[in-house]
Coordinates of C-alpha atoms in Angstrom, one line a residue:
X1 CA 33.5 17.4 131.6
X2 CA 35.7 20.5 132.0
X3 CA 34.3 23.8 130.9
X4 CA 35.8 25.2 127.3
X5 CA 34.7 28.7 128.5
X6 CA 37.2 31.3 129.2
X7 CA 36.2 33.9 131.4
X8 CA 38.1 36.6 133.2
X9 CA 37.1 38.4 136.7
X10 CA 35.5 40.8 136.7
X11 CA 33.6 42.3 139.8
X12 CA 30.9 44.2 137.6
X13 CA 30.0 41.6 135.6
X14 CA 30.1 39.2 139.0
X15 CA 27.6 41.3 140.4
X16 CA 25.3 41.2 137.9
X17 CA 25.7 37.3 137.7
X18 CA 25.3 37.3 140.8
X19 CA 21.7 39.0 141.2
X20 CA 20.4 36.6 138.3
X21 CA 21.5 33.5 139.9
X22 CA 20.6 34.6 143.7
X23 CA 18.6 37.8 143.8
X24 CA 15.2 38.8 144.8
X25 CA 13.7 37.2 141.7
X26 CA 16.7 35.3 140.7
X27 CA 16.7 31.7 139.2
X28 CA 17.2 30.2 143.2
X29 CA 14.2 31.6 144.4
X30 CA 12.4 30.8 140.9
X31 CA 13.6 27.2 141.1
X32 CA 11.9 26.9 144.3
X33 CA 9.2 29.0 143.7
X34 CA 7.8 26.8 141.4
X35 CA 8.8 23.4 142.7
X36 CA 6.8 24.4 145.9
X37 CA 4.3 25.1 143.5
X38 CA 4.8 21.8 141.6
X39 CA 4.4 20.2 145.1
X40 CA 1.2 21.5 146.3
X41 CA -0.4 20.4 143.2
X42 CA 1.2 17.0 142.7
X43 CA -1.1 15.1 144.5
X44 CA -4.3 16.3 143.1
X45 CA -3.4 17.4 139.3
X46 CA -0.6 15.5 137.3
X47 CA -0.5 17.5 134.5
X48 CA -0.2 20.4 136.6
X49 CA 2.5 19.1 138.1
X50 CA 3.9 18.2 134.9
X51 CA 4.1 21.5 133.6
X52 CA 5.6 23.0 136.9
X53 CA 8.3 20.4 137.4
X54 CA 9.3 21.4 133.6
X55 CA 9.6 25.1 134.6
X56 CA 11.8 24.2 138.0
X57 CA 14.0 21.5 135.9
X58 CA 14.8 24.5 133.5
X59 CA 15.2 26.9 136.1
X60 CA 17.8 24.1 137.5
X61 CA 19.7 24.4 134.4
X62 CA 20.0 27.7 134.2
X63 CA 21.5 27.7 138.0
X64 CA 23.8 25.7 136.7
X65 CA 24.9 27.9 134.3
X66 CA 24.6 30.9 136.3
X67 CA 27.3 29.0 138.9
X68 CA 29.3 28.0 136.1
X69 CA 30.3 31.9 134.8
X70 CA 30.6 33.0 138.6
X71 CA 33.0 30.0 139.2
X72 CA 34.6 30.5 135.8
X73 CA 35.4 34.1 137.2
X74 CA 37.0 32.8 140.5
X75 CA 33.7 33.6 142.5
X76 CA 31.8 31.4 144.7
X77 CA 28.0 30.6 144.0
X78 CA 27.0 31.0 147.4
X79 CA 23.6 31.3 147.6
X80 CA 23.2 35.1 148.1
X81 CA 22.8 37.7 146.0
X82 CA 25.5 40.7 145.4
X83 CA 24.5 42.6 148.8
X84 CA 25.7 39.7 150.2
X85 CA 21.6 38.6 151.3
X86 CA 20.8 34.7 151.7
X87 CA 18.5 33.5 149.6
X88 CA 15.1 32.8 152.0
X89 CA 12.3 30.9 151.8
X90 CA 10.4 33.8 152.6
X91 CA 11.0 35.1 149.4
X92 CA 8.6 32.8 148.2
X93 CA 4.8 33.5 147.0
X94 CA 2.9 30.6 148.7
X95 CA -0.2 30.8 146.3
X96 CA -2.3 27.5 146.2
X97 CA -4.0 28.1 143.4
X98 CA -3.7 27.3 140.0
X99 CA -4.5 30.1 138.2
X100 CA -2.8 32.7 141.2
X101 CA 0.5 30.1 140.4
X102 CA 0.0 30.8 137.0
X103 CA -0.2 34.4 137.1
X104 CA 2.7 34.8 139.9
X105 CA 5.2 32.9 137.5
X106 CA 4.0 34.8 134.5
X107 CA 4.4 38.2 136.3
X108 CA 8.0 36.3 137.4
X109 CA 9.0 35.4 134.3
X110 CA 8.6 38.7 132.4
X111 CA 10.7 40.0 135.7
X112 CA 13.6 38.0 134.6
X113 CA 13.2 38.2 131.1
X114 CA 14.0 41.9 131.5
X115 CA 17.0 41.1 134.2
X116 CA 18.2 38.8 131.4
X117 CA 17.9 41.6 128.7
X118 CA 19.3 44.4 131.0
X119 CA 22.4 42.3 132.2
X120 CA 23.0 41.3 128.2
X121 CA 23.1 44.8 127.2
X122 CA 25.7 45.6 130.4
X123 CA 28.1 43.0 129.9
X124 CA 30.7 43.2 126.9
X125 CA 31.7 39.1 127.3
X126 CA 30.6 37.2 124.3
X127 CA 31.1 34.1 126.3
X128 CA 29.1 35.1 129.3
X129 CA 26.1 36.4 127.1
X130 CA 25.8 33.4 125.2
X131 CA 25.4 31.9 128.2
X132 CA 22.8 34.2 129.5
X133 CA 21.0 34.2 126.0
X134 CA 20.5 30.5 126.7
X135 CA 18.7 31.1 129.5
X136 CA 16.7 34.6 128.5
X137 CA 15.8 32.1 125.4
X138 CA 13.9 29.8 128.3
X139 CA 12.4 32.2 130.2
X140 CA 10.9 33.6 127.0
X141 CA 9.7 30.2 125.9
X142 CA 8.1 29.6 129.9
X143 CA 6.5 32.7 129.5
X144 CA 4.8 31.6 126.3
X145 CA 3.8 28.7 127.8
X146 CA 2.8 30.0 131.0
X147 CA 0.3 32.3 128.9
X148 CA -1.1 28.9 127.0
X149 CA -2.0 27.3 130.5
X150 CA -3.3 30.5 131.9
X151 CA -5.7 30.7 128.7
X152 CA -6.2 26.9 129.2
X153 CA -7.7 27.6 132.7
X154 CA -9.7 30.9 131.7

């Protein structure tokens, strides 16, 4: 289905997009974050791996929706962020443990939740921040729910 959105270029706004879909603690590197996570646990904890594979199919989403603004804007979602950086697996916090997963994705999650807040308050598009309210609305919620297993575990 064809995108309804109309968005214009814009190189500021691009660059901000741009960080939130491929920066240091963009949705990429979250998205694969946590489905690392997801598959260190799988085979000894389903419901761990329930609740991680949630988070990563969000964060999936919200790629998606990050890509769609930068193409809408005539960029190309290339996976690296605005100072022009591939995304790297070394990026990634390889913590095995379920409570350090917890607490990394938590501490990741209130990360982006500012990112998400900052880059609402910079950018004047009503289109382009309903789109990023979306997400910030997600990461709010996985925080929440990141706090109920962490408490769960304590």
């Amino acid at each position: 289905m064809q995108s309804k959105l109309i968005i214009k270029p814009n190189g500021y706004y691009e660059g901000i997009v741009k960080n939130l879909y491929a920066g240091n603690e963009g949705e990429i590197l979250t998205f694969l974050q946590e489905m690392y996570q997801a598959n260190i646990v799988f085979p000894f904890e389903k419901e761990q791996f329930e609740f991680l594979k949630k988070l990563y199919e969000d964060d999936i989403e919200h790629t998606r929706r990050l890509s769609e603004i930068l193409v809408l804007m005539g960029a190309d979602p290339k996976l690296l962020n605005v100072q022009n950086i591939w995304v790297s697996g070394k990026s990634i916090d390889y913590v095995k443990s379920y409570k350090q997963i917890l607490y990394t994705n938590l501490e990741l999650k209130e990360k982006i939740i500012i990112d998400y807040k900052t880059a609402i308050n910079k950018i004047s598009d009503s289109n382009i921040n309903l789109i990023l309210s979306l997400n910030l609305e997600d990461e709010i919620l996985h925080k929440n729910m990141i706090i109920k297993q962490i408490e769960k575990t304590i």
